[in-house]
């Protein structure tokens, strides 16, 4: 069957809303991830602010204990699963195809499906507030607090919401693996890929192996809660410690799923603004591989107080300390990249360079709690909270901010305001250290985490007050960032070149913002840092590996959204099984959700869709306009 040819102008006749709801373009899906992740990030941030206000003074009554538990559970769950992960996926979606010289990801339809499943899974978790209260068993959902006997219906939303959302994350991981392995431009060998592509590839492999046990654990917990299973109920022969093993077999690789892409961001930004190639590229690649391998060998250091015994604790303590070695290699490589470089301290570089000492401090405290005797003292205190946030915020969030300022002109065609950017950075940096550094002291004093109040005279009030002031500063920083984005959208400096930073990698060789087809001709890669190589040793432009011809594009589709919508109702119907006197029989809602999901799958299977082509004349016109 002949493939359908369609002019881009025919595509633009659709409504803007319909275009975004049906898109399979990896760049638009990246922006959808960016918007959704930002919404969830702000939501979780507001929850953190409310908790810090509660802890600002002794014997405070701003929140009740139940509300505090719900906010704590939702804050951690949303931040890790629904905020940071999609924000990372936003940059992975947008940048990976451009850095490997591809016109799209391997499976554009699955890419859209993964986003919508993630989004509706997050929506399913979020509506729990309107049905008797949010989950309140902690973001780790430890049994028996998460079982039906102790956990209210909010935990059902936790279980089903994360099951649905996790499917989307798993699909994305598979898609990125195939894309990076199979879609690289001619000459783009594995050892010529950027560090960001390497960290994204390894992250995607971790997703496949880590989210699988999480899905199994959530399924077992669902069977316990909704169908009378006995996996985690001691009185019925179950064992709640099994949940801890299952969760942390996922949970510790999840830390590296989040932090490895941030390593990739830093490894792109620091060389670009140090005017040097990345020091020790090969060592960085193998250090990342070692981190990924060891990441699955350390899960029980979260369980030193469970009573696994001295031999088990010793083995996991040694492996936990060993993981600091490849991480240390990366730290020295970033420092040596900056050493002797002609550094430009713009906002992106400030965020990237501040990442290094901040992450080191988080890593040092990680080695401390990796020692089982020390962990006996610090476990379940604010020392662990401080360590964790130095990794997650000090590492991942500063990495995300560096990536945002670095790739923003590529994504949107204009620069963010540098003055507002530096105000944002210093407010965030000072606020972050005020918030979490003093929490180390709170932990040493002995303040337990997850407590919603404390008494007068325990020497905790001053440090909690300082910590809350820091949270207000971080809140102001995020407001400044939002103002910057809005202001720059109207008044920001427009990018007149595809390479405003004089950067090194392939994505900067094409116009900003990027054409729908990415590359008019697939580039021929002749070296690592191919764009820099061509500027110095070539003719200032990438040599083509293919002729200029019609460009095949995948067709938009509403089916990904419909499949995800069906999974939402399917999951909600399962939750209704635990409701008393539901207005509609749960089996009806389950049936409707299953019908929408499987009906969309059948429609996708039987409908032949060969995509469409952008005619070569249109491509030439677009390229000519971009050059003029």
XYZ file of C-alpha atoms in Angstrom:
628
model
C 0.000 0.000 0.000
C 1.334 3.419 -0.894
C 2.230 5.619 2.011
C 0.183 8.760 2.517
C 1.795 12.071 1.617
C 0.584 15.074 3.561
C 1.775 18.637 3.663
C 2.648 20.093 7.066
C 0.121 22.863 6.455
C -2.600 20.191 6.429
C -1.447 19.118 9.866
C -1.674 22.672 11.191
C -5.332 23.014 10.234
C -6.251 20.892 13.247
C -7.063 22.613 16.511
C -4.104 23.189 18.814
C -5.720 21.146 21.600
C -6.375 18.166 19.316
C -2.832 18.398 17.989
C -1.365 18.064 21.512
C -3.792 15.331 22.583
C -2.934 13.175 19.565
C 0.749 13.992 19.064
C 3.393 11.282 18.797
C 6.219 13.786 18.190
C 8.908 13.131 20.801
C 9.499 16.874 21.235
C 5.860 17.667 22.043
C 5.632 14.631 24.326
C 8.731 15.963 26.113
C 6.958 19.267 26.713
C 3.875 17.393 27.965
C 6.136 15.553 30.427
C 7.657 18.894 31.423
C 4.252 20.471 32.100
C 2.844 17.451 33.957
C 6.013 16.983 36.010
C 6.057 20.664 36.945
C 2.430 20.521 38.110
C 3.132 17.486 40.283
C 6.391 19.073 41.528
C 4.570 22.220 42.669
C 1.861 20.110 44.274
C 4.401 18.061 46.243
C 6.341 21.222 47.110
C 3.259 22.843 48.621
C 2.790 19.706 50.740
C 6.391 19.990 51.963
C 5.847 23.655 52.834
C 2.732 22.793 54.855
C 4.647 20.118 56.775
C 7.513 22.503 57.511
C 5.047 25.125 58.793
C 3.642 22.474 61.156
C 7.153 21.748 62.469
C 8.168 25.409 62.709
C 7.229 25.619 66.415
C 6.863 23.110 69.261
C 3.354 21.806 69.983
C 2.034 23.412 66.801
C -1.574 22.663 65.834
C -1.434 23.893 62.224
C -2.005 20.300 61.008
C -3.502 17.248 62.657
C -1.497 14.055 62.856
C -3.685 12.347 60.254
C -3.381 15.202 57.771
C 0.386 15.299 58.338
C 0.652 11.568 57.600
C -1.322 12.016 54.381
C 0.798 14.978 53.279
C 4.020 13.126 54.101
C 2.943 10.045 52.156
C 1.748 11.999 49.128
C 4.772 14.332 49.134
C 7.264 11.475 48.905
C 5.198 9.431 46.458
C 4.495 12.317 44.108
C 8.041 13.672 44.166
C 9.674 10.356 43.303
C 7.122 8.797 40.964
C 5.171 11.698 39.459
C 7.405 14.785 39.566
C 11.129 14.071 39.235
C 10.721 11.024 36.973
C 8.611 12.816 34.307
C 10.867 15.876 34.447
C 13.824 13.612 33.673
C 11.800 11.907 30.934
C 11.048 15.333 29.446
C 14.724 15.965 28.713
C 15.379 12.346 27.755
C 12.516 12.506 25.239
C 13.583 15.799 23.727
C 17.363 15.499 23.713
C 18.248 11.825 23.154
C 17.047 11.607 19.514
C 18.824 14.890 18.738
C 22.097 13.771 20.331
C 22.174 10.471 18.436
C 21.095 11.985 15.110
C 17.641 10.353 14.956
C 14.389 11.815 13.658
C 12.296 10.297 16.444
C 12.306 7.614 19.095
C 12.038 3.972 18.049
C 8.316 3.648 18.885
C 6.517 7.022 18.650
C 3.083 5.525 19.397
C 4.383 3.786 22.525
C 6.079 7.021 23.547
C 2.722 8.823 23.574
C 1.080 5.840 25.288
C 3.713 5.866 28.045
C 3.076 9.536 28.784
C -0.696 9.224 28.974
C -0.536 6.086 31.139
C 1.847 7.858 33.523
C -0.424 10.909 33.619
C -3.656 9.013 34.279
C -1.891 6.889 36.908
C -0.883 10.082 38.698
C -4.425 11.383 38.342
C -5.791 8.177 39.886
C -3.507 8.629 42.897
C -4.422 12.309 43.222
C -8.214 11.858 43.338
C -7.801 9.937 46.602
C -8.258 13.251 48.465
C -11.903 13.268 47.364
C -12.698 9.722 48.525
C -12.053 9.637 52.246
C -8.476 10.827 52.383
C -5.100 10.323 50.743
C -2.738 7.411 51.463
C -1.257 7.713 54.964
C 1.120 4.759 55.339
C 4.309 6.559 54.275
C 5.720 6.674 50.746
C 7.374 3.286 51.381
C 3.949 1.764 52.270
C 5.418 -0.584 54.867
C 3.158 -3.470 55.878
C 1.202 -3.799 58.120
C 0.506 -0.025 57.967
C -0.459 -0.441 54.320
C -2.683 -3.502 54.795
C -6.466 -3.270 54.911
C -6.550 -3.601 58.712
C -4.593 -0.393 59.339
C -4.522 1.491 56.018
C -7.743 3.238 54.905
C -8.959 3.297 51.310
C -6.364 5.911 50.399
C -3.789 3.116 50.235
C -5.870 1.473 47.485
C -5.350 4.612 45.404
C -1.621 4.350 46.168
C -1.467 0.733 45.002
C -3.563 1.098 41.839
C -2.269 4.561 40.939
C 1.361 3.436 41.062
C 0.553 0.235 39.175
C -0.944 2.224 36.300
C 1.738 4.917 36.343
C 4.494 2.288 36.569
C 3.348 0.698 33.311
C 3.998 4.001 31.560
C 7.450 4.318 33.099
C 8.324 0.747 32.118
C 7.195 1.312 28.514
C 9.310 4.486 28.338
C 12.362 2.611 29.585
C 12.032 -0.059 26.883
C 11.521 2.622 24.225
C 14.675 4.529 25.201
C 16.768 1.330 25.231
C 15.713 0.440 21.689
C 16.113 4.037 20.503
C 19.671 4.435 21.758
C 20.832 1.024 20.574
C 19.179 1.026 17.132
C 18.590 4.638 16.042
C 22.074 6.166 16.175
C 23.307 8.066 13.134
C 26.085 6.554 10.953
C 29.405 6.867 12.757
C 27.766 7.332 16.179
C 29.410 4.392 17.921
C 28.575 3.604 21.523
C 31.800 5.237 22.694
C 30.997 8.417 20.766
C 27.668 8.889 22.505
C 27.271 11.704 24.987
C 27.377 10.924 28.706
C 23.734 11.945 28.882
C 22.817 9.244 26.353
C 24.866 6.721 28.320
C 23.261 7.604 31.639
C 19.815 7.546 29.986
C 20.495 4.109 28.502
C 21.649 2.703 31.834
C 18.737 4.386 33.622
C 16.315 2.748 31.188
C 17.860 -0.667 31.848
C 17.505 -0.042 35.589
C 13.844 0.874 35.041
C 13.169 -2.451 33.337
C 14.780 -4.460 36.136
C 13.644 -2.326 39.101
C 10.041 -1.522 38.240
C 9.278 -5.202 37.659
C 9.654 -6.221 41.349
C 7.742 -3.076 42.345
C 4.870 -4.108 40.082
C 4.926 -7.594 41.628
C 4.946 -6.173 45.169
C 2.069 -3.794 44.408
C 0.111 -6.704 42.918
C 0.609 -8.730 46.110
C -0.427 -5.764 48.245
C -3.511 -5.288 46.065
C -4.425 -8.958 46.556
C -4.040 -8.511 50.325
C -6.163 -5.374 50.445
C -8.931 -6.144 47.960
C -9.175 -9.931 47.763
C -8.203 -11.203 51.212
C -4.684 -12.302 50.395
C -2.262 -13.137 53.190
C 1.184 -12.220 51.858
C 2.023 -9.516 54.418
C -0.332 -10.390 57.305
C 1.539 -12.197 60.140
C -1.598 -13.596 61.800
C -2.447 -15.371 58.548
C 1.064 -16.724 57.949
C 2.382 -13.789 55.918
C 5.535 -11.774 56.531
C 5.624 -7.951 56.396
C 9.422 -7.994 56.030
C 8.934 -9.478 52.549
C 7.406 -6.140 51.501
C 10.525 -4.321 52.711
C 12.741 -6.560 50.590
C 10.515 -6.183 47.533
C 10.235 -2.424 47.943
C 13.940 -1.775 48.458
C 15.004 -4.100 45.636
C 13.172 -1.470 43.608
C 13.783 1.488 45.907
C 17.546 1.701 45.881
C 17.953 1.341 42.098
C 15.206 3.998 41.921
C 17.640 6.459 43.523
C 20.038 5.833 40.627
C 17.185 5.894 38.114
C 16.694 9.462 39.292
C 20.280 10.560 39.821
C 22.034 9.027 36.775
C 20.247 11.303 34.265
C 21.236 14.226 36.513
C 24.852 12.994 36.209
C 24.290 13.137 32.461
C 23.023 16.720 32.639
C 26.076 17.805 34.601
C 28.353 15.987 32.159
C 26.886 18.051 29.301
C 26.731 21.463 30.985
C 30.179 21.539 32.623
C 32.165 20.828 29.399
C 30.045 23.314 27.433
C 30.756 26.197 29.812
C 34.327 25.149 30.664
C 35.190 25.197 26.936
C 36.788 21.763 27.287
C 35.884 18.210 26.422
C 34.752 15.994 29.296
C 37.765 14.680 31.215
C 38.042 10.883 31.403
C 35.066 10.016 29.184
C 35.783 6.259 29.151
C 36.208 6.128 32.924
C 32.896 7.977 33.304
C 31.098 5.423 31.149
C 32.426 2.435 33.056
C 31.876 4.141 36.411
C 28.217 4.568 35.432
C 27.963 0.884 34.537
C 29.499 -0.106 37.887
C 27.082 2.176 39.766
C 24.148 0.537 37.987
C 25.408 -2.956 38.845
C 26.136 -2.167 42.490
C 22.811 -0.345 42.794
C 21.069 -3.723 42.902
C 23.456 -5.064 45.541
C 22.796 -2.638 48.396
C 19.035 -2.682 49.065
C 19.243 -4.184 52.566
C 21.187 -1.204 53.953
C 17.690 0.275 54.353
C 16.948 -2.657 56.667
C 19.896 -2.686 59.086
C 17.506 -2.342 62.034
C 15.202 -5.182 60.921
C 17.388 -7.903 62.442
C 18.891 -9.630 59.400
C 22.010 -10.549 61.361
C 25.658 -9.407 61.440
C 26.811 -11.311 58.327
C 24.056 -9.933 56.115
C 24.522 -6.442 57.520
C 28.283 -6.600 56.940
C 27.928 -7.694 53.305
C 25.469 -4.916 52.499
C 27.541 -2.353 54.417
C 30.630 -3.184 52.333
C 28.744 -3.067 49.031
C 27.130 0.231 50.051
C 30.506 1.790 50.769
C 31.955 0.353 47.542
C 29.446 2.275 45.439
C 31.126 5.502 46.586
C 34.203 4.596 44.480
C 32.684 4.925 40.976
C 30.724 7.948 42.181
C 33.979 9.516 43.370
C 35.479 8.936 39.918
C 32.730 11.087 38.440
C 33.308 13.866 40.968
C 37.015 14.074 40.095
C 36.263 13.958 36.366
C 33.897 16.937 36.650
C 36.480 18.849 38.713
C 39.261 18.086 36.220
C 36.985 19.143 33.362
C 36.618 22.561 34.998
C 40.311 22.708 35.947
C 42.060 25.123 33.594
C 38.910 25.739 31.617
C 37.596 29.104 30.486
C 34.506 28.929 32.677
C 31.342 30.957 32.054
C 29.320 31.196 35.251
C 25.839 31.613 33.853
C 22.812 30.122 35.620
C 23.197 26.679 34.041
C 26.859 26.493 35.079
C 26.122 27.775 38.586
C 23.562 24.993 39.072
C 25.885 22.376 37.566
C 29.001 23.356 39.507
C 27.101 23.713 42.803
C 25.815 20.200 42.247
C 29.316 18.803 42.806
C 30.033 19.809 46.444
C 26.365 19.392 47.399
C 26.227 15.854 46.072
C 29.552 15.050 47.754
C 28.068 16.040 51.116
C 25.058 13.810 50.459
C 27.388 10.980 49.482
C 29.535 11.354 52.604
C 26.490 11.058 54.866
C 25.442 8.071 52.738
C 28.703 6.303 53.581
C 28.066 7.116 57.253
C 24.638 5.456 57.304
C 26.059 2.561 55.264
C 27.858 1.470 58.448
C 25.400 -0.752 60.292
C 26.352 0.309 63.861
C 26.082 3.993 62.933
C 22.804 3.374 61.122
C 21.403 1.907 64.354
C 21.733 5.413 65.807
C 20.616 7.445 62.801
C 17.893 5.211 61.395
C 14.429 6.828 61.485
C 15.884 10.195 62.520
C 16.138 13.435 60.580
C 19.749 12.588 59.735
C 18.421 10.140 57.116
C 15.936 12.764 55.878
C 18.806 15.219 55.420
C 20.985 12.648 53.616
C 18.169 11.656 51.272
C 17.293 15.239 50.336
C 20.933 16.143 49.740
C 20.877 13.433 47.070
C 17.420 14.129 45.663
C 17.344 17.949 45.767
C 21.044 18.753 46.016
C 21.733 16.315 43.204
C 18.710 15.786 41.023
C 16.889 19.126 41.295
C 20.035 21.201 40.734
C 20.808 18.922 37.784
C 17.312 19.526 36.398
C 17.696 23.291 36.807
C 21.040 23.184 34.975
C 19.431 21.187 32.160
C 16.467 23.561 31.971
C 18.599 26.670 31.523
C 20.978 24.880 29.146
C 18.447 23.319 26.764
C 15.636 25.859 27.116
C 16.636 27.797 23.939
C 16.777 24.539 22.010
C 13.294 23.599 23.172
C 11.544 26.977 22.989
C 13.608 29.233 20.764
C 14.512 31.876 23.364
C 16.779 32.298 26.367
C 15.715 32.547 29.990
C 16.601 35.802 31.737
C 20.017 35.488 33.397
C 19.403 38.044 36.146
C 16.252 36.299 37.305
C 18.067 32.997 36.848
C 20.864 33.946 39.226
C 18.373 35.224 41.798
C 16.606 31.882 41.511
C 19.866 29.975 41.943
C 21.052 31.800 45.064
C 17.628 31.669 46.726
C 17.421 27.954 45.970
C 20.999 27.217 47.008
C 20.889 29.126 50.292
C 17.359 27.929 51.052
C 18.291 24.326 50.358
C 21.265 24.304 52.741
C 19.313 26.164 55.421
C 16.531 23.602 55.148
C 18.462 20.377 55.146
C 21.902 20.960 56.668
C 20.419 21.649 60.104
C 18.370 18.460 59.775
C 21.619 16.527 60.209
C 21.909 18.200 63.627
C 18.261 17.411 64.404
C 18.984 13.760 63.611
C 22.065 13.650 65.818
C 20.045 15.208 68.657
C 17.529 12.420 68.123
C 14.461 13.940 66.454
C 12.525 11.078 64.813
C 11.371 11.529 61.242
C 7.681 11.336 60.360
C 6.618 12.829 63.711
C 4.112 15.634 63.237
C 4.960 17.543 66.436
C 7.488 17.816 69.251
C 7.435 19.252 72.753
C 8.917 22.427 74.156
C 12.298 22.138 75.887
C 13.776 19.420 73.636
C 16.253 21.814 71.930
C 14.555 21.126 68.577
C 12.663 24.384 68.045
C 15.521 26.578 66.777
C 16.748 24.117 64.160
C 13.220 23.382 62.952
C 12.571 27.125 62.658
C 15.737 27.579 60.557
C 14.763 24.616 58.394
C 11.327 26.099 57.710
C 12.808 29.505 56.798
C 14.967 27.693 54.247
C 11.862 26.062 52.801
C 10.289 29.506 52.335
C 13.412 30.642 50.459
C 13.199 27.613 48.134
C 9.525 28.416 47.563
C 10.439 31.967 46.560
C 13.109 30.536 44.215
C 10.529 28.408 42.412
C 8.225 31.443 42.119
C 11.112 33.422 40.581
C 11.676 30.557 38.121
C 8.018 30.592 37.078
C 8.150 34.393 36.684
C 11.295 33.989 34.574
C 9.608 31.476 32.273
C 6.551 33.719 31.789
C 8.630 36.900 31.406
C 11.075 35.298 28.976
C 8.196 33.966 26.901
C 7.234 37.566 26.149
C 10.469 39.522 26.543
C 13.220 36.908 26.354
C 16.070 37.162 23.868
C 15.138 35.198 20.754
C 17.698 32.694 19.523
C 18.892 33.483 16.010
C 21.266 30.526 15.806
C 20.933 26.848 16.569
C 23.974 27.079 18.859
C 23.737 30.010 21.303
C 26.284 28.459 23.715
C 29.005 27.514 21.184
C 28.413 23.960 22.416
C 29.890 20.614 21.426
C 27.156 18.042 20.813
C 24.917 17.141 17.895
C 21.663 18.761 19.033
C 23.208 22.220 18.616
C 23.863 21.656 14.903
C 20.174 22.124 13.994
C 17.892 25.180 14.326
C 16.189 26.286 17.537
C 13.386 25.488 18.024
C 13.831 22.151 16.289
C 11.935 21.385 13.044
C 9.319 18.648 13.203
C 11.634 16.235 11.382
C 14.760 17.087 13.480
C 17.374 16.527 10.755
C 16.739 17.321 7.103
C 19.514 14.828 6.333
C 20.763 12.248 8.804
C 24.245 13.430 9.857
C 27.510 11.555 9.457
C 29.316 11.438 12.812
C 33.097 11.515 12.575
C 34.189 11.968 16.199
C 33.049 12.309 19.768
C 31.558 15.780 20.322
C 30.671 15.757 16.602
C 29.422 19.337 16.334
C 32.590 20.721 17.940
C 34.698 18.516 15.662
C 33.024 19.861 12.525
C 33.379 23.466 13.700
C 37.113 23.003 14.298
C 38.160 20.391 11.708
C 35.326 20.499 9.183
C 33.386 23.148 7.294
C 31.217 24.336 10.177
C 28.265 22.086 9.414
C 27.481 18.401 9.804
C 28.196 16.270 6.753
C 25.077 14.403 5.601
C 24.934 10.617 5.530
C 21.720 10.553 3.453
C 20.393 12.448 0.478
C 17.771 15.183 0.808
C 14.443 13.498 0.174
C 10.863 13.231 1.389
C 10.826 12.619 5.148
C 8.571 9.948 6.613
C 6.660 10.930 9.767
C 4.437 8.866 12.110
C 0.729 9.692 12.173
C -0.855 11.304 15.236
C -3.314 9.144 17.184
C -5.905 9.563 19.930
C -5.589 5.873 20.875
C -2.779 6.327 23.457
C -4.945 8.744 25.424
C -7.962 6.413 25.163
C -5.978 3.379 26.355
C -4.685 5.315 29.366
C -8.176 6.667 30.083
C -9.484 3.112 30.064
C -6.771 1.996 32.508
C -7.747 4.880 34.797
C -11.368 3.680 34.997
C -10.271 0.067 35.286
C -8.094 0.957 38.279
C -10.803 3.132 39.806
C -13.279 0.269 39.478
C -10.866 -2.006 41.351
C -10.672 0.572 44.152
C -14.470 0.702 44.275
C -14.433 -2.937 45.434
C -13.350 -1.577 48.843
C -16.017 1.153 48.959
C -19.137 0.793 51.064
C -22.354 1.172 49.049
C -20.853 2.576 45.811
C -23.314 4.418 43.555
C -22.401 2.165 40.622
C -21.475 -1.531 40.869
C -17.663 -1.775 40.666
C -17.843 -4.505 38.015
C -19.558 -2.015 35.680
C -16.748 0.531 36.038
C -14.119 -2.212 35.662
C -15.901 -3.466 32.543
C -16.084 0.015 30.997
C -12.387 0.606 31.654
C -11.411 -2.791 30.240
C -13.632 -2.227 27.190
C -12.053 1.161 26.431
C -8.524 -0.215 26.926
C -8.904 -3.422 24.913
C -11.084 -1.706 22.315
C -8.317 0.824 21.696
C -5.757 -1.977 21.487
C -7.875 -3.818 18.923
C -8.344 -0.604 16.914
C -4.590 -0.085 16.911
C -4.016 -3.683 15.780
C -6.487 -3.760 12.858
C -5.966 -0.236 11.499
C -3.218 0.032 8.907
C -1.318 3.283 9.328
C 1.772 3.910 7.251
C 2.281 7.458 8.408
C 2.837 10.388 6.065
C 5.612 12.264 4.299
C 6.899 15.808 4.378
C 7.695 16.561 0.700
C 11.295 17.425 -0.096
C 10.214 20.828 -1.447
C 8.745 21.696 1.946
C 11.898 20.498 3.702
C 14.049 22.716 1.459
C 11.788 25.689 2.156
C 11.984 25.180 5.920
C 15.762 24.765 5.834
C 16.162 27.892 3.709
C 14.023 29.899 6.124
C 16.099 28.639 9.057
C 19.324 29.724 7.358
C 18.054 33.184 6.487
